[in-house]
Short mmCIF file of C-alpha atoms and ligand atoms in Angstrom, two decimals:
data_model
loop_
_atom_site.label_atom_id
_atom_site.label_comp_id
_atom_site.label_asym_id
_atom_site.label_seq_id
_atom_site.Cartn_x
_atom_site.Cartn_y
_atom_site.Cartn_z
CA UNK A 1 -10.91 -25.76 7.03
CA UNK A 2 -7.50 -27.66 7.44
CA UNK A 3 -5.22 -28.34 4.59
CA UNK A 4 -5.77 -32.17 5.17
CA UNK A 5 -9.29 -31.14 3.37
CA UNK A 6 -7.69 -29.51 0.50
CA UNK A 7 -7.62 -32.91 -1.88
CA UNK A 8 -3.93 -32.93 -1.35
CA UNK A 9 -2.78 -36.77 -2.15
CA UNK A 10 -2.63 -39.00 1.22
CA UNK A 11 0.42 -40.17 0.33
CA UNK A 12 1.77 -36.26 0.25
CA UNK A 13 0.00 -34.65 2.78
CA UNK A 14 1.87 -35.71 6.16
CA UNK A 15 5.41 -34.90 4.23
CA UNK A 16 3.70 -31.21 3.56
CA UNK A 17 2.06 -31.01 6.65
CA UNK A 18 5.26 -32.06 7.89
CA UNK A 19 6.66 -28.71 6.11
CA UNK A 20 3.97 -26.17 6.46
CA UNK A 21 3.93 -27.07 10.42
CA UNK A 22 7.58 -26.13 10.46
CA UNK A 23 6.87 -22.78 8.81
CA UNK A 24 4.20 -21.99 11.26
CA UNK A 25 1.54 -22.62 8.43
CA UNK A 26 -1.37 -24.22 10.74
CA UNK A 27 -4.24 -23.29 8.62
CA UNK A 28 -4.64 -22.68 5.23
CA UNK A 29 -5.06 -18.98 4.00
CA UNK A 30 -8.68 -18.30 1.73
CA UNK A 31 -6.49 -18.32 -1.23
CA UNK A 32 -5.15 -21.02 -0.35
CA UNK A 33 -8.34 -22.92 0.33
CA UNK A 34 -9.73 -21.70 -3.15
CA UNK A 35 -6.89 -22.22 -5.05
CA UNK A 36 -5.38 -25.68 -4.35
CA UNK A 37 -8.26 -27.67 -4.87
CA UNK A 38 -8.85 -25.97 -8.19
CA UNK A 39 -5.54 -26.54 -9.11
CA UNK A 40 -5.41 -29.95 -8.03
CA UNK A 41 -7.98 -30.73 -10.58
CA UNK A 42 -6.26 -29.82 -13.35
CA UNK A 43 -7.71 -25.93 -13.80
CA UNK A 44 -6.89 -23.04 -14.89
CA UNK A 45 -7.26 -19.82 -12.51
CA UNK A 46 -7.38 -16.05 -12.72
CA UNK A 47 -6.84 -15.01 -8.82
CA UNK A 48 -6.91 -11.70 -7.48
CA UNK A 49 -4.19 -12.15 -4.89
CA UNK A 50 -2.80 -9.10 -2.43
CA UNK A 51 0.90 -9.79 -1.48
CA UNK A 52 0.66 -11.21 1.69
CA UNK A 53 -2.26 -13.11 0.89
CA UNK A 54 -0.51 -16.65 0.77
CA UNK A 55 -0.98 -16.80 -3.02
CA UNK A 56 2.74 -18.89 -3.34
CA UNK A 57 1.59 -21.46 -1.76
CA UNK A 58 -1.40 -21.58 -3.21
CA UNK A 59 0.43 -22.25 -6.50
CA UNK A 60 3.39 -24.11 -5.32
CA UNK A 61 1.61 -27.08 -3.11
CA UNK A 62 -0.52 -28.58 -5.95
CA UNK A 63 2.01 -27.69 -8.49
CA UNK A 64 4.65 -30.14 -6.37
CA UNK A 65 1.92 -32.77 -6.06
CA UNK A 66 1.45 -32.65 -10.20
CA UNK A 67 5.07 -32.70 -10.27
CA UNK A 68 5.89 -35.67 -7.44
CA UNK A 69 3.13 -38.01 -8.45
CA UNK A 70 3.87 -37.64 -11.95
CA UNK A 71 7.14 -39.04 -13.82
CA UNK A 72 9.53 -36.67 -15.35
CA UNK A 73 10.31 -37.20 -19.24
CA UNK A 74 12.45 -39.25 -20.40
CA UNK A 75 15.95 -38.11 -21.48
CA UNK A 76 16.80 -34.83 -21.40
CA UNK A 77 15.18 -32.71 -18.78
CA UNK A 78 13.03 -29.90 -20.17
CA UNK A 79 11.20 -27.73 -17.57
CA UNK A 80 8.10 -29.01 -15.93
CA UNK A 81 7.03 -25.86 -14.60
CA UNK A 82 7.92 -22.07 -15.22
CA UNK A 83 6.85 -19.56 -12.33
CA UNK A 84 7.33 -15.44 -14.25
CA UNK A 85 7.71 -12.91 -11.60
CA UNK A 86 8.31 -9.68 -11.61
CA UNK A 87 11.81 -9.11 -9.72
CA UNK A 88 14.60 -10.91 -8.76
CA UNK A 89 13.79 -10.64 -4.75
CA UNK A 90 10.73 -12.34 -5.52
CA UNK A 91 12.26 -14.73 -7.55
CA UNK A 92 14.40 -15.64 -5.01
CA UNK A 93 11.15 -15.71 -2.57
CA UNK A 94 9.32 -18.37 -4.40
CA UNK A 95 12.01 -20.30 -5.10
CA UNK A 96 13.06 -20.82 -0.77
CA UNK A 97 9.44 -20.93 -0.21
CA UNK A 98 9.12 -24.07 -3.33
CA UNK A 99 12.05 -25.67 -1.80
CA UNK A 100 10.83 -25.23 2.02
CA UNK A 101 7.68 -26.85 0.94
CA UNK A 102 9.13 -29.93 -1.02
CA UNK A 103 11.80 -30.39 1.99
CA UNK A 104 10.41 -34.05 2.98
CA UNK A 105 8.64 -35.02 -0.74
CA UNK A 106 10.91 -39.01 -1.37
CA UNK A 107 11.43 -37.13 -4.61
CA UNK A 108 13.93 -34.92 -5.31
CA UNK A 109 12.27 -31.73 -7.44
CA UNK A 110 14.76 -29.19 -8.51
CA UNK A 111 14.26 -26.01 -8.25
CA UNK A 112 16.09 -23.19 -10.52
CA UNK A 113 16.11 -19.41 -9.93
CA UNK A 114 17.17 -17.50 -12.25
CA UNK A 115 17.14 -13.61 -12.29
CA UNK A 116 19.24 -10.57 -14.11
CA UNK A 117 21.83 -8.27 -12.94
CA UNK A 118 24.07 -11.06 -11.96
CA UNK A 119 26.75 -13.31 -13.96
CA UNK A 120 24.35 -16.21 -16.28
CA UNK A 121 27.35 -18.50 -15.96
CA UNK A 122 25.97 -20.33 -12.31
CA UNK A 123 22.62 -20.00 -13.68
CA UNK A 124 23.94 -22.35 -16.90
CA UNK A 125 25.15 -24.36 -15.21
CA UNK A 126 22.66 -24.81 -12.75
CA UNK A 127 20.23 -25.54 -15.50
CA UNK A 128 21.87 -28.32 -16.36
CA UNK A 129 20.34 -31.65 -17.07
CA UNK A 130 17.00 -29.60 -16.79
CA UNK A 131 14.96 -28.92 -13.94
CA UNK A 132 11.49 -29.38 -12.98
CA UNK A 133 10.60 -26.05 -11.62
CA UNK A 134 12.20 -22.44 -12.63
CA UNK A 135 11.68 -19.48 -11.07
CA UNK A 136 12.30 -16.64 -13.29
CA UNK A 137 12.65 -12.63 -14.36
CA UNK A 138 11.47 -12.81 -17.84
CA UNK A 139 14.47 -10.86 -19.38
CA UNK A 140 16.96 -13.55 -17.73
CA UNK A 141 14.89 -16.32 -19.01
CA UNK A 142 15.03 -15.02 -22.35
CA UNK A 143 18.33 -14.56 -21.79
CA UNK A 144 18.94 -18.39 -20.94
CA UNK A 145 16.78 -19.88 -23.94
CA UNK A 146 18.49 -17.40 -26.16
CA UNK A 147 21.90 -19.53 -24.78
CA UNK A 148 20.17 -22.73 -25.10
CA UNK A 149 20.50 -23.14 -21.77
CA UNK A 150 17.15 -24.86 -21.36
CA UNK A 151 13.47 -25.00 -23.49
CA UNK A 152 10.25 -24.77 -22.37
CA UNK A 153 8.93 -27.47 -25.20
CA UNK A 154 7.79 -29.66 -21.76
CA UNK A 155 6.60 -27.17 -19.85
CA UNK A 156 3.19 -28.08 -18.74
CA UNK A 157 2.55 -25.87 -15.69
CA UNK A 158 2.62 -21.74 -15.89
CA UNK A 159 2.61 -19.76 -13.04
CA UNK A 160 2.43 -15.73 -13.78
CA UNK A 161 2.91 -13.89 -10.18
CA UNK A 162 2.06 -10.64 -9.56
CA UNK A 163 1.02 -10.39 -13.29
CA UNK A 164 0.22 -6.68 -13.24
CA UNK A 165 3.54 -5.99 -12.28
CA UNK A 166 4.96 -7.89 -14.38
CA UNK A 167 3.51 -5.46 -17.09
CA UNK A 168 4.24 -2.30 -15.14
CA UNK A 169 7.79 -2.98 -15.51
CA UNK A 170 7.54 -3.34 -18.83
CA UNK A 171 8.24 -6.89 -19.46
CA UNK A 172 4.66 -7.12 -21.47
CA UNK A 173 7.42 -8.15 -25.10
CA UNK A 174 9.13 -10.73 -22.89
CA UNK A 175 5.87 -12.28 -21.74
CA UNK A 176 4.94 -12.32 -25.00
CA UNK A 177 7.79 -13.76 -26.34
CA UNK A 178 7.98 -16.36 -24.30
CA UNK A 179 4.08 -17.40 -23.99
CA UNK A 180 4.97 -18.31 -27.75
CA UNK A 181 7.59 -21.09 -26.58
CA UNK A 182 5.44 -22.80 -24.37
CA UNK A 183 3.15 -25.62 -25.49
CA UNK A 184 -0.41 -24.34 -26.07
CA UNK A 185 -1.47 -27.67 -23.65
CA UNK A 186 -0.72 -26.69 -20.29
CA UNK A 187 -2.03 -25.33 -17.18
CA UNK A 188 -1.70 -21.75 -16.37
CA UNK A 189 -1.57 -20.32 -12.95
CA UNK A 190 -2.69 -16.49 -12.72
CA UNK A 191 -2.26 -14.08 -10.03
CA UNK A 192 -2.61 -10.21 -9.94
CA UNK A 193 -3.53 -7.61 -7.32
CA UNK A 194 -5.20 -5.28 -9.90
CA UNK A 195 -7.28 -6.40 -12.79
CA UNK A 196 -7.02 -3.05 -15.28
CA UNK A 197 -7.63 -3.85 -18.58
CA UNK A 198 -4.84 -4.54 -19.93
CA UNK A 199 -4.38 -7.37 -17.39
CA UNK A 200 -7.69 -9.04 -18.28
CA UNK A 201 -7.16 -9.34 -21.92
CA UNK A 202 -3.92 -10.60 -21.30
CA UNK A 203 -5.77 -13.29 -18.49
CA UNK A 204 -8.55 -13.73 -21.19
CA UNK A 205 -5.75 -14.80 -23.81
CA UNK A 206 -4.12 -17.17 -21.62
CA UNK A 207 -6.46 -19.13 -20.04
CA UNK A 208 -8.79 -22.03 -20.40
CA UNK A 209 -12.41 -21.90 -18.69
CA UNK A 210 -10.67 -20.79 -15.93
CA UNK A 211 -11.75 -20.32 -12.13
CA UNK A 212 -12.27 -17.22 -10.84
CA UNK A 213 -11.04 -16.75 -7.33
CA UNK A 214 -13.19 -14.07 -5.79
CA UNK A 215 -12.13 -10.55 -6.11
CA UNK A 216 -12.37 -8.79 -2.82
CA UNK A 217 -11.79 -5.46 -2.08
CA UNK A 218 -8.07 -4.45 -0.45
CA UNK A 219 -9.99 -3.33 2.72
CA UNK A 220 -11.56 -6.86 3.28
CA UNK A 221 -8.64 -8.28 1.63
CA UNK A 222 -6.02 -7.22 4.39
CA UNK A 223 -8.12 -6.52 7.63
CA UNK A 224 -5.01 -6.29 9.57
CA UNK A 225 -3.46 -3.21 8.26
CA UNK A 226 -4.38 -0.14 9.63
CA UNK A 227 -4.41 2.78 7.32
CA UNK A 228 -3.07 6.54 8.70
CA UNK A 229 -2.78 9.61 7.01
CA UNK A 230 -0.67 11.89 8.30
CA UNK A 231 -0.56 15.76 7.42
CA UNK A 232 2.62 17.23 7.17
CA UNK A 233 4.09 19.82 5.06
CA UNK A 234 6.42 18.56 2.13
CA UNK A 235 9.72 19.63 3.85
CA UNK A 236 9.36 18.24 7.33
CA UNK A 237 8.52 14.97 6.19
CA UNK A 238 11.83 13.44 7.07
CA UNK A 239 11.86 15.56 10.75
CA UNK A 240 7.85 13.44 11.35
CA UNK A 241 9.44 10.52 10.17
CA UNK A 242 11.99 10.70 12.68
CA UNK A 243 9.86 11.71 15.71
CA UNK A 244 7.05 9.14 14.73
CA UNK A 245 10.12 6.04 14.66
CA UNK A 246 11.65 7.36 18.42
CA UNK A 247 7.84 8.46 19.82
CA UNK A 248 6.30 4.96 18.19
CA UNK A 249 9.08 3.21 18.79
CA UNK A 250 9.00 1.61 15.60
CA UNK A 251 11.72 -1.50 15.62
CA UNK A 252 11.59 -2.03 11.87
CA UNK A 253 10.03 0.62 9.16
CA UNK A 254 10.00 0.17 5.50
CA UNK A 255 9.39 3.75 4.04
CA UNK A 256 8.65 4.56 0.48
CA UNK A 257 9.74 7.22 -1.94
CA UNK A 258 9.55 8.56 -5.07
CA UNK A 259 12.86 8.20 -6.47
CA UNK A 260 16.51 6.95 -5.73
CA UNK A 261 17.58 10.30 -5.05
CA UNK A 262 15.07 10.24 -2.33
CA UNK A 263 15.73 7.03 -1.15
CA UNK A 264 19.60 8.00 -0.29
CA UNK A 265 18.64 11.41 0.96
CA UNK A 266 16.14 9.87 3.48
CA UNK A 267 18.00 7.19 5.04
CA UNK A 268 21.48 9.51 5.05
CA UNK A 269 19.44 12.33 7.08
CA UNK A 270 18.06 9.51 9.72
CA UNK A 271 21.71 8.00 9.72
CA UNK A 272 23.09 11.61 10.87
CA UNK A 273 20.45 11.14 13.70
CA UNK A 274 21.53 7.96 14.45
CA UNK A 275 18.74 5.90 13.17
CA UNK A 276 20.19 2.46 11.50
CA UNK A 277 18.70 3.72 7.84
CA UNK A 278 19.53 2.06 4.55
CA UNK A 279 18.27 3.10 0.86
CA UNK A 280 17.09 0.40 -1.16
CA UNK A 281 17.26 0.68 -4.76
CA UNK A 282 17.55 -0.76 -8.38
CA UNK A 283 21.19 1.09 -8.68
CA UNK A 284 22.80 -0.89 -5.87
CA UNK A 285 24.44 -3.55 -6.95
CA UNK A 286 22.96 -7.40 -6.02
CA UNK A 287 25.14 -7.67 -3.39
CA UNK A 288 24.15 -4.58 -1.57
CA UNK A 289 20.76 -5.18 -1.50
CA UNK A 290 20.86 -8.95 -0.32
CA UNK A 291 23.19 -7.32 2.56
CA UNK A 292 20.65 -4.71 3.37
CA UNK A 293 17.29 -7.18 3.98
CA UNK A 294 19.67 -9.81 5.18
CA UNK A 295 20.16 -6.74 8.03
CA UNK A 296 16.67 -5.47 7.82
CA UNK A 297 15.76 -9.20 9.14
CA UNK A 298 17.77 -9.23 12.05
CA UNK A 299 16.94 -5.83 13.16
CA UNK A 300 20.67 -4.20 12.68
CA UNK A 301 18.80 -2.13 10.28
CA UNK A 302 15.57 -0.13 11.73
CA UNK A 303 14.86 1.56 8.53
CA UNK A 304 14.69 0.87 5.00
CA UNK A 305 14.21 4.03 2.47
CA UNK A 306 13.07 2.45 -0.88
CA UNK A 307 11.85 2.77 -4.81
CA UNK A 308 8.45 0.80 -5.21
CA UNK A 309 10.17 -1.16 -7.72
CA UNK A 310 13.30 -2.08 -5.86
CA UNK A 311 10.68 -2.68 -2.70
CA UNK A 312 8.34 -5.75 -4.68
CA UNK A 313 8.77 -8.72 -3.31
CA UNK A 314 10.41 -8.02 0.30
CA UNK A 315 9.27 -10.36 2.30
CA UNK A 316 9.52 -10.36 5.62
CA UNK A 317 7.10 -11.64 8.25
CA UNK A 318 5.35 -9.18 10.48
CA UNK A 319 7.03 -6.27 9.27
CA UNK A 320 5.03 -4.25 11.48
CA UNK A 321 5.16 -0.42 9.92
CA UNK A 322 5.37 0.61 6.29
CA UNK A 323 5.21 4.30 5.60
CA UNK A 324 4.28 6.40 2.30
CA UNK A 325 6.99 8.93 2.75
CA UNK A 326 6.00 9.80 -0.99
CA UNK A 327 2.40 8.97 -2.14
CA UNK A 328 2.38 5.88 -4.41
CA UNK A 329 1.31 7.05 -8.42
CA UNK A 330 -1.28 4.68 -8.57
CA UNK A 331 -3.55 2.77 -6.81
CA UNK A 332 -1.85 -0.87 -7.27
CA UNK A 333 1.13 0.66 -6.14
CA UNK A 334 -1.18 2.00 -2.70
CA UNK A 335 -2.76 -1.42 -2.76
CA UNK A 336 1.18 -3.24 -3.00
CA UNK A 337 3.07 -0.90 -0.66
CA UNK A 338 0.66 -1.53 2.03
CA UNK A 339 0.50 -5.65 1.29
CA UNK A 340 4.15 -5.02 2.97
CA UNK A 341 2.83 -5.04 6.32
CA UNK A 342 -0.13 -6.84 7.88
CA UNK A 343 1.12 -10.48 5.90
CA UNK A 344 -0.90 -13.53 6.84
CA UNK A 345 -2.92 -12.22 9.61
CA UNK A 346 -0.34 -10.21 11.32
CA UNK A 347 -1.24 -6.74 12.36
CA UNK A 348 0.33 -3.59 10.39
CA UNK A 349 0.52 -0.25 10.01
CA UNK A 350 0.55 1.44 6.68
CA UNK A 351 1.08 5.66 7.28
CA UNK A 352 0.65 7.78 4.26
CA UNK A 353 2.43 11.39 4.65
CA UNK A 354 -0.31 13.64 2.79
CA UNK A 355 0.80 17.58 2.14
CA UNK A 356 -1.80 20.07 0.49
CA UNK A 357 -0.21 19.52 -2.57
CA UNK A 358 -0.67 15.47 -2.71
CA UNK A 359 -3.97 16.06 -0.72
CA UNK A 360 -6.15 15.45 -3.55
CA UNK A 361 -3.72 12.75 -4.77
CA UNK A 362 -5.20 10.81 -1.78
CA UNK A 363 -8.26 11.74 -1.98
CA UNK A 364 -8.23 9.83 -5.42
CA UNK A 365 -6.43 6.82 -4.00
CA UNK A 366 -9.46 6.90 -1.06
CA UNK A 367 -12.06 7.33 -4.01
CA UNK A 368 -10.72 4.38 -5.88
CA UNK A 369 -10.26 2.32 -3.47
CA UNK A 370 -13.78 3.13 -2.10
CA UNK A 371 -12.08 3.57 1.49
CA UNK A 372 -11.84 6.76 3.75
CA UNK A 373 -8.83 7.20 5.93
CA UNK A 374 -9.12 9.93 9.16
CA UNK A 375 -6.33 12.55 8.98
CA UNK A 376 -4.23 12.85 11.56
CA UNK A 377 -2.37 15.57 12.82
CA UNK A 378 1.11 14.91 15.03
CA UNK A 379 1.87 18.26 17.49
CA UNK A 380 4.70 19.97 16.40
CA UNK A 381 4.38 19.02 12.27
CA UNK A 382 0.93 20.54 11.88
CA UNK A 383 0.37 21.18 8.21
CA UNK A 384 0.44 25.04 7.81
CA UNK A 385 0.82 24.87 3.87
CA UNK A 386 -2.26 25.53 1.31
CA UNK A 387 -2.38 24.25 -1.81
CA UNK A 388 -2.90 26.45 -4.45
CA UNK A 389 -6.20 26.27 -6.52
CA UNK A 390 -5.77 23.25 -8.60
CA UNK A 391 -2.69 21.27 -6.63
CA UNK A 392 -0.09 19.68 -8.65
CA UNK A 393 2.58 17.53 -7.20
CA UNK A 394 5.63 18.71 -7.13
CA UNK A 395 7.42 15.64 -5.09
CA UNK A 396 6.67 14.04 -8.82
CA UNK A 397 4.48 11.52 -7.28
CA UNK A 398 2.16 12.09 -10.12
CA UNK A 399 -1.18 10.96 -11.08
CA UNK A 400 -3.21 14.35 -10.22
CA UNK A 401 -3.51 16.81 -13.24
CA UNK A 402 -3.66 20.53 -12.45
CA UNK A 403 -1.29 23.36 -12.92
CA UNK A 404 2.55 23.04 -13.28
CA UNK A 405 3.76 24.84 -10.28
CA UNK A 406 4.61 28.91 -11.06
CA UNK A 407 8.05 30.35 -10.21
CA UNK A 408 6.49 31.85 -7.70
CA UNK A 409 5.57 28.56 -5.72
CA UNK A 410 8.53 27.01 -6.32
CA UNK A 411 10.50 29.63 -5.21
CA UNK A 412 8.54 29.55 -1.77
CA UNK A 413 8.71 25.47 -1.66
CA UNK A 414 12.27 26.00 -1.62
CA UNK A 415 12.03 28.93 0.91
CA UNK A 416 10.06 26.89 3.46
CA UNK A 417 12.49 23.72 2.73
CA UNK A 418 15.83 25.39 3.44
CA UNK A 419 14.08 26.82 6.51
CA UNK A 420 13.24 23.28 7.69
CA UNK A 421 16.52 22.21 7.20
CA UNK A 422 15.56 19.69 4.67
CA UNK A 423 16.10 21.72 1.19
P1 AMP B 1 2.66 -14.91 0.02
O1 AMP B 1 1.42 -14.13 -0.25
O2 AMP B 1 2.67 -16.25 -0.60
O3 AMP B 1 3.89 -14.11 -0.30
O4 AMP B 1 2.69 -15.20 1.61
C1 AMP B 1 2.75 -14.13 2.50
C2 AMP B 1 3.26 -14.54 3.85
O5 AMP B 1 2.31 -15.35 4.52
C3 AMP B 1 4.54 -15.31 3.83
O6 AMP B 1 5.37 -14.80 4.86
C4 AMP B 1 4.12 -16.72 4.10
O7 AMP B 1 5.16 -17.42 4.75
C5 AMP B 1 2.90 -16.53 4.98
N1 AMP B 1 1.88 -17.60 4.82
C6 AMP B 1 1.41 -18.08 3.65
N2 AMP B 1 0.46 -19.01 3.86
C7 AMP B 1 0.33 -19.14 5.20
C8 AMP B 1 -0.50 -19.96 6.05
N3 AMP B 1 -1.36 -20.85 5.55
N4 AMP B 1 -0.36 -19.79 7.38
C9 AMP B 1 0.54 -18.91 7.88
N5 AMP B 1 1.34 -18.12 7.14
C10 AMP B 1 1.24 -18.22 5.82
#
């Protein structure tokens, strides 16, 4: 099915077209083929989108037709149409991709991003005189109305991306707050990977008769990642990493921990073996970070060690490995971390590191997820550990209840750490 087929407006389509060609998009993605029709009528939607599954613009193409073909209010600009994420990477994201897409529309649509953890001043100012799309954090946003630096009286488009993170960061008040300023006549846009419950009674409060854009397993959802789990023991993680990036040859790796702590240790013990490694967290400062994907995308940096949170939203086409140094807590994180790699039909590789202590940790991510992945063994990191009767999880990747470890096993996860060189 082409995108000409989509019901996008004839007088639109060749300037998209135009657009999407230049980004490579030749065919539209199932999301996409689902979604913009739907939206193009007018409808709401609940859509369970992986990352990587071309959800933006699934939103974004109908929501610049609404926005082209229709005239702005008069007077004072309110906002036409908010977009929530969860982070300020994404936010930035959507916003290129929006502004990519409406590159040849005769009308000029402005598009706003606005995120935390840097000055509000630009953003003000920015906002000034209105403008018809804003991409935001909800925290900022707040921030901004709270300065009366724009309303969202006019708003007649929502967009909620990645909606269960947005509430696993804890940003379920500001939603909240915020879904009280906007007019109860609009259209609203929603997009998850995970439905728990809490995300479909907040979907069942938002939305109108909405359309339900199938729900498909991860497995079917992102055929081109292939899953590995590799045993290792705990402390040699790093030492497998290593060997697996110089034996794989792996050009560009993005490898997740537990913590920041982690995240610095990792990437300094691959620098000190002279692997390009940077960590990639939510204490760096905004100008760090930007540095560090800008570098990630032109290859002068091989590895990237990072948080989940700090991770959401990197976006970077065909990033061919992504590697659970630390298992994820949940299964939305699993299902997220691996949407890293494999994005819009590209192959990937996702590798899970699995010790007998996060074994069964796996086991309940496999269970879940109703998938099986073989274990692997690589020669020389054979896992030799055993966990003890009930494992626990002492690399505080959670999620697995059992016994807190004793003294005992501590003592000897420390033992066998210091004699890997890795304590
Ligand atoms: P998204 O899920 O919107 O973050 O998109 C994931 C990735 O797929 C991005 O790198 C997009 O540029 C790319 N993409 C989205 N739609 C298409 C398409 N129809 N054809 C090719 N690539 C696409």
């Amino acid at each position: 099915m082409p995108f000409s087929s989509l019901g996008i407006s004839p007088a639109l389509l060749p300037l998209l077209l135009r657009a999407l060609d230049e980004k490579g998009y030749t065919a539209p993605t199932p999301i996409q083929q689902a979604a913009i029709p739907a939206v193009l009528q007018g409808r709401d939607i609940v859509a369970s989108a992986q990352t990587g599954s071309g959800k933006t613009a699934a939103f974004a193409l109908p929501l610049l037709q609404r926005l082209a073909t229709s005239a702005a209010p008069a007077g004072h600009l309110p906002v036409r149409a908010l977009i929530l994420v969860p982070t300020r990477e994404l936010a930035a994201q959507v916003g290129e991709a929006i502004v990519s897409f409406a590159k040849y529309l005769p009308q000029r649509i402005k598009v706003a991003v606005v995120f935390g953890g840097v000055s509000i001043n630009p953003q003000m100012m920015n906002l000034r005189g209105g403008a018809d799309i804003v991409v935001a954090t909800p925290g900022r946003l707040l921030d901004l109305i709270d300065h009366n630096a724009l309303t969202l009286a006019g708003t007649t488009s929502l967009v909620l991306d990645e909606a269960d993170r947005l509430l696993d960061l804890g940003f379920g008040e500001e939603l909240n707050r915020i879904l009280a300023l906007l007019p109860a006549k609009r259209q609203t846009l929603f997009f998850s990977a995970t439905f728990p419950p809490a995300i479909e009674a907040l979907a069942e409060s938002l939305l109108r008769d909405p359309l339900r854009i199938a729900v498909e397993p991860v497995v079917q959802a992102v055929p081109d990642i292939a899953q590995r789990a590799i045993e290792v023991d705990a402390p040699r993680r790093t030492q497998l990493l290593r060997h697996l990036v110089q034996t794989e040859k792996w050009e560009r790796v993005l490898v997740f921990v537990a913590t920041k702590h982690a995240a610095e240790i990792v990437a300094d013990k691959l620098r000190k073996v002279h692997i390009e490694a940077e960590p990639f967290h939510g204490e760096l400062s905004q100008g760090k970070r930007t540095q560090v994907l800008q570098d990630f995308k032109i290859k002068a940096v091989q590895v990237v060690v990072a948080t989940d949170v700090a991770a959401r939203g990197i976006d970077i086409a065909q990033l061919p490995v992504v590697v659970n140094y630390d298992l994820p807590r949940s299964v939305t994180d699993y299902t997220h971390r691996i949407g890293r790699t494999g994005r819009a039909g590209e192959a990937g590789v996702a590798v899970s590191f699995v010790s007998a202590d996060t074994e069964a940790h796996f086991k309940l991510i496999e269970k879940r997820l109703g998938i099986q992945v073989a274990r692997e063994q690589v020669a020389g990191f054979e896992r030799v550990e055993v966990a003890e009767v009930n494992p626990v999880d002492p690399a505080g990747t959670g999620g697995v209840k059992g016994k807190r470890p004793s003294k005992k096993d501590k003592l000897r996860a420390a033992k066998t750490a210091s004699h890997a060189g890795e304590s």
